[in-house]
mmCIF file of C-alpha atoms and ligand atoms in Angstrom:
data_model
loop_
_atom_site.group_PDB
_atom_site.id
_atom_site.type_symbol
_atom_site.label_atom_id
_atom_site.label_comp_id
_atom_site.label_asym_id
_atom_site.label_seq_id
_atom_site.Cartn_x
_atom_site.Cartn_y
_atom_site.Cartn_z
ATOM 1 C CA MET A 57 5.413 -11.125 13.498
ATOM 2 C CA HIS A 58 6.686 -7.205 13.819
ATOM 3 C CA ILE A 59 6.854 -5.734 10.263
ATOM 4 C CA THR A 60 8.266 -2.141 9.314
ATOM 5 C CA ALA A 61 6.530 -0.039 6.498
ATOM 6 C CA LEU A 62 8.316 2.876 4.782
ATOM 7 C CA ALA A 63 5.370 5.280 3.889
ATOM 8 C CA GLY A 64 4.251 8.122 2.111
ATOM 9 C CA GLY A 65 1.058 9.602 1.762
ATOM 10 C CA THR A 66 -2.563 8.944 0.464
ATOM 11 C CA GLY A 67 -1.336 5.097 -1.108
ATOM 12 C CA ALA A 68 0.710 4.023 1.954
ATOM 13 C CA ALA A 69 -2.637 4.901 4.121
ATOM 14 C CA LYS A 70 -4.806 2.909 2.193
ATOM 15 C CA PHE A 71 -2.129 -0.245 2.170
ATOM 16 C CA LEU A 72 -1.839 0.330 6.068
ATOM 17 C CA ARG A 73 -5.174 0.314 6.641
ATOM 18 C CA GLY A 74 -5.599 -3.406 5.281
ATOM 19 C CA LEU A 75 -2.256 -4.276 6.799
ATOM 20 C CA THR A 76 -3.620 -3.133 10.301
ATOM 21 C CA THR A 77 -6.874 -5.066 9.540
ATOM 22 C CA ALA A 78 -4.753 -8.679 8.302
ATOM 23 C CA ILE A 79 -2.207 -8.278 11.531
ATOM 24 C CA PRO A 80 -2.428 -6.535 14.740
ATOM 25 C CA PRO A 81 -1.747 -2.951 14.539
ATOM 26 C CA GLU A 82 0.800 -3.310 17.831
ATOM 27 C CA GLN A 83 2.974 -5.344 15.055
ATOM 28 C CA VAL A 84 3.544 -2.442 12.758
ATOM 29 C CA THR A 85 6.357 0.479 13.090
ATOM 30 C CA VAL A 86 5.696 3.152 10.112
ATOM 31 C CA ILE A 87 8.398 5.050 8.785
ATOM 32 C CA GLY A 88 7.046 8.293 7.428
ATOM 33 C CA ASN A 89 8.188 11.049 4.784
ATOM 34 C CA THR A 90 8.903 14.213 6.183
ATOM 35 C CA GLY A 91 10.340 15.605 2.636
ATOM 36 C CA ASP A 92 7.162 16.974 1.900
ATOM 37 C CA ASP A 93 6.912 18.879 5.312
ATOM 38 C CA THR A 94 6.247 22.767 4.751
ATOM 39 C CA LEU A 95 5.245 25.983 6.897
ATOM 40 C CA ILE A 96 1.691 27.529 5.943
ATOM 41 C CA TRP A 97 1.010 30.266 7.911
ATOM 42 C CA GLY A 98 4.402 30.482 10.279
ATOM 43 C CA LEU A 99 2.992 26.461 11.273
ATOM 44 C CA HIS A 100 4.973 23.263 10.490
ATOM 45 C CA ILE A 101 2.434 20.787 8.567
ATOM 46 C CA SER A 102 3.948 16.989 7.883
ATOM 47 C CA PRO A 103 1.045 16.301 5.270
ATOM 48 C CA ASP A 104 2.545 12.216 4.681
ATOM 49 C CA LEU A 105 2.858 11.832 9.043
ATOM 50 C CA ASP A 106 -0.399 13.153 9.276
ATOM 51 C CA THR A 107 -2.354 11.605 6.251
ATOM 52 C CA VAL A 108 -0.935 8.132 7.744
ATOM 53 C CA THR A 109 -2.088 9.169 11.059
ATOM 54 C CA TYR A 110 -5.408 10.122 10.230
ATOM 55 C CA ALA A 111 -6.427 6.946 8.308
ATOM 56 C CA LEU A 112 -5.272 4.567 10.960
ATOM 57 C CA ALA A 113 -7.119 6.415 13.499
ATOM 58 C CA GLY A 114 -10.266 6.507 11.412
ATOM 59 C CA ILE A 115 -10.408 9.935 10.481
ATOM 60 C CA LEU A 116 -8.951 10.388 7.220
ATOM 61 C CA ASP A 117 -10.981 12.375 4.480
ATOM 62 C CA GLU A 118 -11.381 8.979 2.418
ATOM 63 C CA THR A 119 -12.471 11.373 -0.876
ATOM 64 C CA LYS A 120 -9.700 13.889 -0.734
ATOM 65 C CA GLY A 121 -6.629 11.212 0.880
ATOM 66 C CA TRP A 122 -5.707 13.962 2.863
ATOM 67 C CA GLY A 123 -7.077 16.124 6.230
ATOM 68 C CA VAL A 124 -9.984 15.158 8.278
ATOM 69 C CA ARG A 125 -13.294 13.660 7.409
ATOM 70 C CA GLY A 126 -15.779 16.382 7.663
ATOM 71 C CA ASP A 127 -13.560 18.955 8.163
ATOM 72 C CA SER A 128 -14.944 22.639 7.837
ATOM 73 C CA PHE A 129 -12.792 25.561 6.252
ATOM 74 C CA ARG A 130 -13.893 29.036 7.821
ATOM 75 C CA CYS A 131 -10.093 29.550 9.032
ATOM 76 C CA LEU A 132 -9.269 29.069 5.564
ATOM 77 C CA ALA A 133 -11.818 31.173 4.715
ATOM 78 C CA ALA A 134 -11.390 34.128 7.219
ATOM 79 C CA MET A 135 -7.477 34.176 6.220
ATOM 80 C CA ALA A 136 -8.496 34.245 2.611
ATOM 81 C CA ALA A 137 -10.502 37.315 3.997
ATOM 82 C CA LEU A 138 -7.432 38.857 5.427
ATOM 83 C CA GLY A 139 -5.654 38.347 2.160
ATOM 84 C CA ARG A 140 -3.490 35.384 3.201
ATOM 85 C CA ASP A 141 -2.521 33.303 0.510
ATOM 86 C CA THR A 142 -4.707 30.162 0.689
ATOM 87 C CA TRP A 143 -3.630 27.606 -1.949
ATOM 88 C CA PHE A 144 -2.530 24.973 0.339
ATOM 89 C CA ASN A 145 -6.350 23.764 1.902
ATOM 90 C CA LEU A 146 -6.077 24.067 5.650
ATOM 91 C CA GLY A 147 -8.755 22.552 7.695
ATOM 92 C CA ASP A 148 -10.122 23.884 11.054
ATOM 93 C CA ARG A 149 -9.961 20.560 13.004
ATOM 94 C CA ASP A 150 -6.531 19.817 10.614
ATOM 95 C CA LEU A 151 -4.897 23.043 12.339
ATOM 96 C CA ALA A 152 -5.690 21.558 15.863
ATOM 97 C CA THR A 153 -2.450 19.312 14.449
ATOM 98 C CA HIS A 154 -0.553 22.126 12.893
ATOM 99 C CA LEU A 155 -0.968 24.460 16.258
ATOM 100 C CA LEU A 156 -0.030 21.526 18.450
ATOM 101 C CA ARG A 157 3.173 19.904 16.258
ATOM 102 C CA THR A 158 4.170 23.666 15.978
ATOM 103 C CA GLU A 159 3.682 24.955 19.679
ATOM 104 C CA ARG A 160 5.796 21.348 20.621
ATOM 105 C CA LEU A 161 8.594 21.776 18.425
ATOM 106 C CA ARG A 162 9.159 25.602 19.353
ATOM 107 C CA ALA A 163 9.453 24.424 22.975
ATOM 108 C CA GLY A 164 12.144 22.317 21.549
ATOM 109 C CA GLU A 165 10.720 18.912 21.703
ATOM 110 C CA SER A 166 11.651 16.426 18.819
ATOM 111 C CA LEU A 167 9.259 15.561 15.710
ATOM 112 C CA SER A 168 9.485 12.345 16.611
ATOM 113 C CA LYS A 169 8.175 13.175 20.339
ATOM 114 C CA VAL A 170 5.384 14.696 18.948
ATOM 115 C CA THR A 171 4.392 12.269 16.036
ATOM 116 C CA GLU A 172 4.034 9.826 18.868
ATOM 117 C CA ALA A 173 1.622 12.017 21.057
ATOM 118 C CA ILE A 174 -0.248 13.263 17.992
ATOM 119 C CA ARG A 175 -0.934 9.184 17.177
ATOM 120 C CA ARG A 176 -1.770 8.457 20.839
ATOM 121 C CA ALA A 177 -3.979 11.220 21.597
ATOM 122 C CA LEU A 178 -6.045 10.653 18.440
ATOM 123 C CA GLY A 179 -5.437 6.600 18.855
ATOM 124 C CA ALA A 180 -3.365 5.379 16.045
ATOM 125 C CA ARG A 181 -2.774 2.234 17.302
ATOM 126 C CA CYS A 182 0.528 1.073 15.475
ATOM 127 C CA ARG A 183 4.057 3.152 16.127
ATOM 128 C CA ILE A 184 4.274 5.581 13.725
ATOM 129 C CA LEU A 185 8.306 7.426 13.541
ATOM 130 C CA PRO A 186 9.455 10.511 11.120
ATOM 131 C CA ALA A 187 11.943 9.138 9.165
ATOM 132 C CA THR A 188 14.519 11.567 10.429
ATOM 133 C CA ASP A 189 14.073 14.614 13.310
ATOM 134 C CA SER A 190 15.947 16.834 11.217
ATOM 135 C CA PHE A 191 15.223 19.011 8.020
ATOM 136 C CA VAL A 192 14.951 17.333 4.714
ATOM 137 C CA ARG A 193 13.063 18.841 2.362
ATOM 138 C CA THR A 194 12.384 18.067 -1.302
ATOM 139 C CA ARG A 195 12.665 20.405 -3.513
ATOM 140 C CA VAL A 196 11.465 20.025 -7.304
ATOM 141 C CA LEU A 197 13.839 21.833 -10.387
ATOM 142 C CA THR A 198 10.744 23.367 -12.794
ATOM 143 C CA PRO A 199 11.358 25.980 -15.784
ATOM 144 C CA GLN A 200 10.121 28.286 -13.006
ATOM 145 C CA GLY A 201 13.169 28.188 -10.783
ATOM 146 C CA TRP A 202 13.304 25.399 -7.641
ATOM 147 C CA LEU A 203 10.143 25.011 -5.801
ATOM 148 C CA GLY A 204 9.225 23.110 -2.653
ATOM 149 C CA PHE A 205 7.019 20.257 -3.059
ATOM 150 C CA GLN A 206 4.111 21.831 -1.856
ATOM 151 C CA GLU A 207 4.567 25.000 -3.947
ATOM 152 C CA PHE A 208 4.800 22.051 -6.707
ATOM 153 C CA PHE A 209 2.256 20.043 -6.153
ATOM 154 C CA VAL A 210 -0.992 21.866 -4.692
ATOM 155 C CA ARG A 211 -0.085 25.374 -5.746
ATOM 156 C CA GLU A 212 1.604 24.718 -9.364
ATOM 157 C CA LYS A 213 -1.103 21.725 -9.409
ATOM 158 C CA ALA A 214 2.271 19.805 -10.243
ATOM 159 C CA LEU A 215 1.182 20.669 -13.714
ATOM 160 C CA LEU A 216 4.954 22.172 -14.753
ATOM 161 C CA ASP A 217 7.662 20.453 -15.963
ATOM 162 C CA VAL A 218 10.238 18.529 -13.655
ATOM 163 C CA LEU A 219 14.042 18.814 -14.624
ATOM 164 C CA ASP A 220 15.532 17.858 -11.288
ATOM 165 C CA VAL A 221 14.521 17.027 -7.450
ATOM 166 C CA ILE A 222 17.093 16.770 -4.499
ATOM 167 C CA TYR A 223 16.360 16.425 -1.084
ATOM 168 C CA ASP A 224 17.737 19.618 1.090
ATOM 169 C CA GLY A 225 19.098 18.634 4.194
ATOM 170 C CA ALA A 226 19.535 14.898 3.333
ATOM 171 C CA ASP A 227 23.295 14.483 4.149
ATOM 172 C CA GLU A 228 23.216 16.497 7.344
ATOM 173 C CA ALA A 229 20.095 14.540 8.545
ATOM 174 C CA ARG A 230 20.378 11.658 10.727
ATOM 175 C CA PRO A 231 17.418 8.632 11.226
ATOM 176 C CA ALA A 232 15.092 9.677 13.888
ATOM 177 C CA PRO A 233 15.373 7.324 17.032
ATOM 178 C CA GLY A 234 14.318 4.032 16.721
ATOM 179 C CA VAL A 235 14.610 4.139 12.809
ATOM 180 C CA VAL A 236 17.415 1.879 12.042
ATOM 181 C CA GLU A 237 16.394 -0.315 14.836
ATOM 182 C CA ALA A 238 12.704 -1.174 13.666
ATOM 183 C CA ILE A 239 14.758 -2.073 10.101
ATOM 184 C CA ALA A 240 17.544 -4.162 11.662
ATOM 185 C CA GLU A 241 14.806 -5.604 13.899
ATOM 186 C CA ALA A 242 11.724 -6.574 11.632
ATOM 187 C CA ARG A 243 10.767 -9.822 10.577
ATOM 188 C CA ALA A 244 9.603 -8.018 7.057
ATOM 189 C CA VAL A 245 9.960 -4.213 6.010
ATOM 190 C CA ILE A 246 7.280 -3.300 3.807
ATOM 191 C CA VAL A 247 8.052 -0.296 1.107
ATOM 192 C CA CYS A 248 4.259 0.629 0.559
ATOM 193 C CA PRO A 249 3.000 1.850 -2.943
ATOM 194 C CA SER A 250 4.072 5.295 -2.426
ATOM 195 C CA ASN A 251 5.894 7.974 -5.062
ATOM 196 C CA PRO A 252 9.555 6.356 -5.044
ATOM 197 C CA ILE A 253 11.028 10.033 -5.385
ATOM 198 C CA THR A 254 9.196 12.302 -3.754
ATOM 199 C CA SER A 255 7.755 10.100 -0.746
ATOM 200 C CA ILE A 256 10.588 7.221 -0.386
ATOM 201 C CA GLY A 257 13.314 8.928 -2.103
ATOM 202 C CA PRO A 258 13.761 11.685 1.240
ATOM 203 C CA ILE A 259 13.652 8.295 3.830
ATOM 204 C CA LEU A 260 16.553 6.523 1.781
ATOM 205 C CA ALA A 261 18.248 9.944 1.436
ATOM 206 C CA VAL A 262 18.533 10.095 5.329
ATOM 207 C CA PRO A 263 22.053 8.299 5.556
ATOM 208 C CA GLY A 264 22.029 5.170 7.632
ATOM 209 C CA ILE A 265 18.340 4.118 6.423
ATOM 210 C CA ALA A 266 19.376 2.756 3.109
ATOM 211 C CA GLU A 267 22.288 1.067 4.677
ATOM 212 C CA ALA A 268 19.644 -0.589 7.281
ATOM 213 C CA LEU A 269 17.696 -1.698 4.371
ATOM 214 C CA THR A 270 20.976 -3.519 2.500
ATOM 215 C CA ALA A 271 22.132 -4.946 5.981
ATOM 216 C CA THR A 272 18.653 -6.202 7.603
ATOM 217 C CA ARG A 273 18.013 -9.887 8.074
ATOM 218 C CA ALA A 274 14.597 -8.900 7.155
ATOM 219 C CA LYS A 275 13.165 -10.089 3.883
ATOM 220 C CA VAL A 276 12.387 -6.414 2.059
ATOM 221 C CA VAL A 277 9.371 -6.397 0.402
ATOM 222 C CA ALA A 278 7.863 -3.187 -1.830
ATOM 223 C CA ILE A 279 4.165 -2.450 -3.824
ATOM 224 C CA SER A 280 4.987 -0.863 -7.176
ATOM 225 C CA PRO A 281 2.925 2.425 -6.724
ATOM 226 C CA ILE A 282 2.996 2.555 -11.238
ATOM 227 C CA VAL A 283 0.472 0.133 -12.812
ATOM 228 C CA GLY A 284 0.507 -0.078 -16.586
ATOM 229 C CA GLY A 285 2.734 2.411 -17.125
ATOM 230 C CA ALA A 286 1.384 5.558 -15.300
ATOM 231 C CA PRO A 287 1.301 6.077 -11.550
ATOM 232 C CA VAL A 288 -2.015 5.416 -9.848
ATOM 233 C CA SER A 289 -2.027 8.904 -8.493
ATOM 234 C CA GLY A 290 0.008 11.934 -8.545
ATOM 235 C CA PRO A 291 2.977 13.046 -10.453
ATOM 236 C CA ALA A 292 5.410 10.078 -9.558
ATOM 237 C CA GLY A 293 5.757 9.251 -13.564
ATOM 238 C CA LYS A 294 7.196 12.971 -14.397
ATOM 239 C CA LEU A 295 9.650 12.358 -11.069
ATOM 240 C CA MET A 296 10.642 9.267 -12.106
ATOM 241 C CA ALA A 297 11.393 10.363 -15.595
ATOM 242 C CA ALA A 298 13.095 13.478 -14.610
ATOM 243 C CA LYS A 299 15.391 10.780 -12.476
ATOM 244 C CA GLY A 300 16.482 8.402 -15.631
ATOM 245 C CA LEU A 301 13.891 6.273 -14.346
ATOM 246 C CA PRO A 302 11.741 4.192 -16.840
ATOM 247 C CA VAL A 303 7.691 4.675 -15.491
ATOM 248 C CA SER A 304 6.859 1.303 -15.110
ATOM 249 C CA ALA A 305 7.463 -1.285 -11.996
ATOM 250 C CA LEU A 306 10.267 -2.022 -13.582
ATOM 251 C CA GLY A 307 11.316 1.589 -13.029
ATOM 252 C CA VAL A 308 10.878 1.021 -9.405
ATOM 253 C CA ALA A 309 12.318 -2.266 -8.905
ATOM 254 C CA GLN A 310 15.479 -0.718 -10.069
ATOM 255 C CA LEU A 311 15.621 1.915 -8.243
ATOM 256 C CA TYR A 312 15.107 -0.087 -4.939
ATOM 257 C CA SER A 313 17.275 -3.013 -6.562
ATOM 258 C CA ALA A 314 20.132 -2.213 -4.232
ATOM 259 C CA TRP A 315 18.212 -4.027 -0.944
ATOM 260 C CA LEU A 316 14.720 -5.420 -2.675
ATOM 261 C CA ASP A 317 13.985 -8.889 -2.426
ATOM 262 C CA LEU A 318 10.390 -8.859 -3.813
ATOM 263 C CA LEU A 319 8.159 -6.796 -5.681
ATOM 264 C CA VAL A 320 4.355 -6.741 -5.851
ATOM 265 C CA LEU A 321 3.088 -5.569 -9.344
ATOM 266 C CA ASP A 322 -0.077 -5.706 -10.753
ATOM 267 C CA THR A 323 -1.842 -8.514 -12.501
ATOM 268 C CA ARG A 324 -1.520 -5.892 -15.833
ATOM 269 C CA ASP A 325 2.136 -5.856 -15.488
ATOM 270 C CA GLN A 326 2.963 -9.328 -15.390
ATOM 271 C CA ALA A 327 5.194 -9.168 -18.925
ATOM 272 C CA LEU A 328 7.331 -7.498 -16.586
ATOM 273 C CA ALA A 329 7.879 -10.121 -14.419
ATOM 274 C CA PRO A 330 11.316 -11.863 -16.183
ATOM 275 C CA GLU A 331 12.836 -8.871 -16.383
ATOM 276 C CA LEU A 332 12.573 -8.243 -12.582
ATOM 277 C CA LEU A 333 14.381 -11.686 -11.753
ATOM 278 C CA GLY A 334 17.005 -10.474 -14.324
ATOM 279 C CA LEU A 335 17.713 -7.481 -11.461
ATOM 280 C CA GLY A 336 17.359 -10.133 -8.471
ATOM 281 C CA VAL A 337 14.206 -9.295 -7.687
ATOM 282 C CA ARG A 338 11.184 -11.974 -6.989
ATOM 283 C CA PRO A 339 7.938 -10.679 -8.645
ATOM 284 C CA VAL A 340 4.423 -11.316 -7.166
ATOM 285 C CA VAL A 341 1.781 -10.674 -9.271
ATOM 286 C CA THR A 342 -2.032 -9.979 -7.656
ATOM 287 C CA ASP A 343 -4.605 -7.262 -7.763
ATOM 288 C CA THR A 344 -3.140 -3.834 -6.240
ATOM 289 C CA ILE A 345 -5.670 -1.194 -7.240
ATOM 290 C CA MET A 346 -7.028 -0.440 -3.713
ATOM 291 C CA THR A 347 -10.330 0.722 -4.114
ATOM 292 C CA ASP A 348 -12.141 -0.177 -1.231
ATOM 293 C CA ARG A 349 -11.819 -1.533 2.302
ATOM 294 C CA ARG A 350 -11.746 -5.166 0.559
ATOM 295 C CA ARG A 351 -9.500 -4.569 -1.832
ATOM 296 C CA GLU A 352 -6.663 -2.470 0.517
ATOM 297 C CA VAL A 353 -7.002 -5.995 2.843
ATOM 298 C CA ALA A 354 -6.957 -8.370 0.187
ATOM 299 C CA LEU A 355 -3.544 -6.851 -1.122
ATOM 300 C CA ALA A 356 -2.158 -6.457 2.283
ATOM 301 C CA ARG A 357 -3.138 -10.299 2.886
ATOM 302 C CA ALA A 358 -1.058 -11.517 -0.771
ATOM 303 C CA VAL A 359 1.887 -9.146 0.636
ATOM 304 C CA VAL A 360 2.060 -11.214 3.910
ATOM 305 C CA GLU A 361 1.747 -14.553 2.292
ATOM 306 C CA ALA A 362 4.473 -13.497 -0.076
ATOM 307 C CA LEU A 363 6.436 -12.485 2.984
ATOM 308 C CA GLY A 364 5.767 -15.846 4.443
ATOM 309 C CA SER A 365 6.872 -18.070 1.360
HETATM 310 N N1 FO1 B 431 -3.300 18.422 -1.025
HETATM 311 C C1 FO1 B 431 -4.176 19.196 -2.290
HETATM 312 O O1 FO1 B 431 -4.260 18.557 -3.537
HETATM 313 N N2 FO1 B 431 -4.085 20.213 -2.234
HETATM 314 C C2 FO1 B 431 -4.509 20.717 -0.680
HETATM 315 O O2 FO1 B 431 -5.180 22.094 -0.873
HETATM 316 C C3 FO1 B 431 -3.821 19.964 0.248
HETATM 317 C C4 FO1 B 431 -3.733 20.122 1.523
HETATM 318 C C5 FO1 B 431 -3.424 19.617 2.441
HETATM 319 C C6 FO1 B 431 -3.091 20.068 3.653
HETATM 320 C C7 FO1 B 431 -2.805 19.197 4.922
HETATM 321 C C8 FO1 B 431 -2.362 17.733 4.888
HETATM 322 O O3 FO1 B 431 -1.839 17.436 5.605
HETATM 323 C C9 FO1 B 431 -2.465 17.881 3.777
HETATM 324 C C10 FO1 B 431 -2.709 18.119 2.173
HETATM 325 N N3 FO1 B 431 -2.617 17.970 0.983
HETATM 326 C C11 FO1 B 431 -3.190 18.660 -0.084
HETATM 327 C C12 FO1 B 431 -2.183 16.866 0.452
HETATM 328 C C13 FO1 B 431 -0.762 16.978 0.569
HETATM 329 O O4 FO1 B 431 -0.382 17.762 -0.261
HETATM 330 C C14 FO1 B 431 -0.234 15.346 -0.675
HETATM 331 O O5 FO1 B 431 -1.207 14.299 -0.189
HETATM 332 C C15 FO1 B 431 1.238 14.996 0.418
HETATM 333 O O6 FO1 B 431 2.157 15.804 0.265
HETATM 334 C C16 FO1 B 431 1.876 13.907 -0.988
HETATM 335 O O7 FO1 B 431 2.054 12.673 -0.308
#
C-alpha cells in the first residue's frame, strides 16, 4: 500500500521514523513544508526537509529534534568572531547540506531535484518531495511587525504575541512535480502531527494541494499535534489562536474538515470524540505521545490499522 504523508519538522520526523518501521519506506512519499525555509549567511536552509531527511537517514540529532547528531559548531564560532549574527545554529556537517543545496539552486536546479539528490546521498529510503519549488514563506505579524518564521521562532524564541500569519508567495505557487499525483494515487494520506498553521498551512496554501486532498479517493487521516489543550511542542497554540481556532484536537479537525476522514487524538482528549463526529470526522483514540522509538512505531501501527478498518 502506498502512503503519502504531509510533514513539518520534528513531530513529523518521529512519526515517519515509526511509519517506515511499520511499513517499507519505499511505500511512503513525504510532502514536506518549505514555509520555514530561510537564507542564513547567503545559504538556502530548508529546516523541515532536512529534519525529515536526517531522521529517515538515521543521523538526526534526536535531543534537539533538528540538525545532525554529534555535529560541531566551529564555523558558527568563527562567524561570531567575524561579527556575523549567529542566532541560527548551523552545525558544521549541516552546513554541507546547505552549501550543496545553495550551489545547485544557484545553478538553476529545482528544490525537488536537490532534495532528491540529498536524500539519496544520505540514504533516506522514502521519496521526499517539497510541497512546492516556488517561493512560499511563512510570515508572522507580531507587535514588532512582520517577521520571517525563523526570526519569530528561533531569534525571538516564539515569545512575541502573534497577531496574524500569512504564506507569502503562496497565491502564485505551484505544487512541485509529483505532489498532486502522490495525493491522488495514494492508498492513504497521513497528515503528520505537525503544527497546523506553520507546518501544514504552507503546504495547503499552495493552489491545487487542498483540492487534491478533497478529490482523492484515498482515506485522509491526521494526527493531532495538540494534546490536552496544548501543543506537544512548539508555538502551535499561539498560532492557532491567532487564526481564531480553538487550541485543541477540535481546532485541528475544524481546519482540516473539508477533506479529513479520520483524526487520531490522544486518550486524554477522548471526550472530544462526539464533537469530531459532528464535524464529519471519525475519531481514533490512542496514545499519541512519542517519547521513544517503541511509541513512534506503536502510533504508526495504530494509524495504519485505523486506515485499514
Ligand atoms: N531551532 C532552534 O530552536 N534553534 C536553532 O538554532 C535552530 C537551528 C537550525 C538549523 C538547521 C535546521 O535545519 C533547523 C534548525 N532549527 C533550530 C529548527 C527549526 O527552526 C525548526 O525546527 C523548524 O523550522 C520548525 O519546524
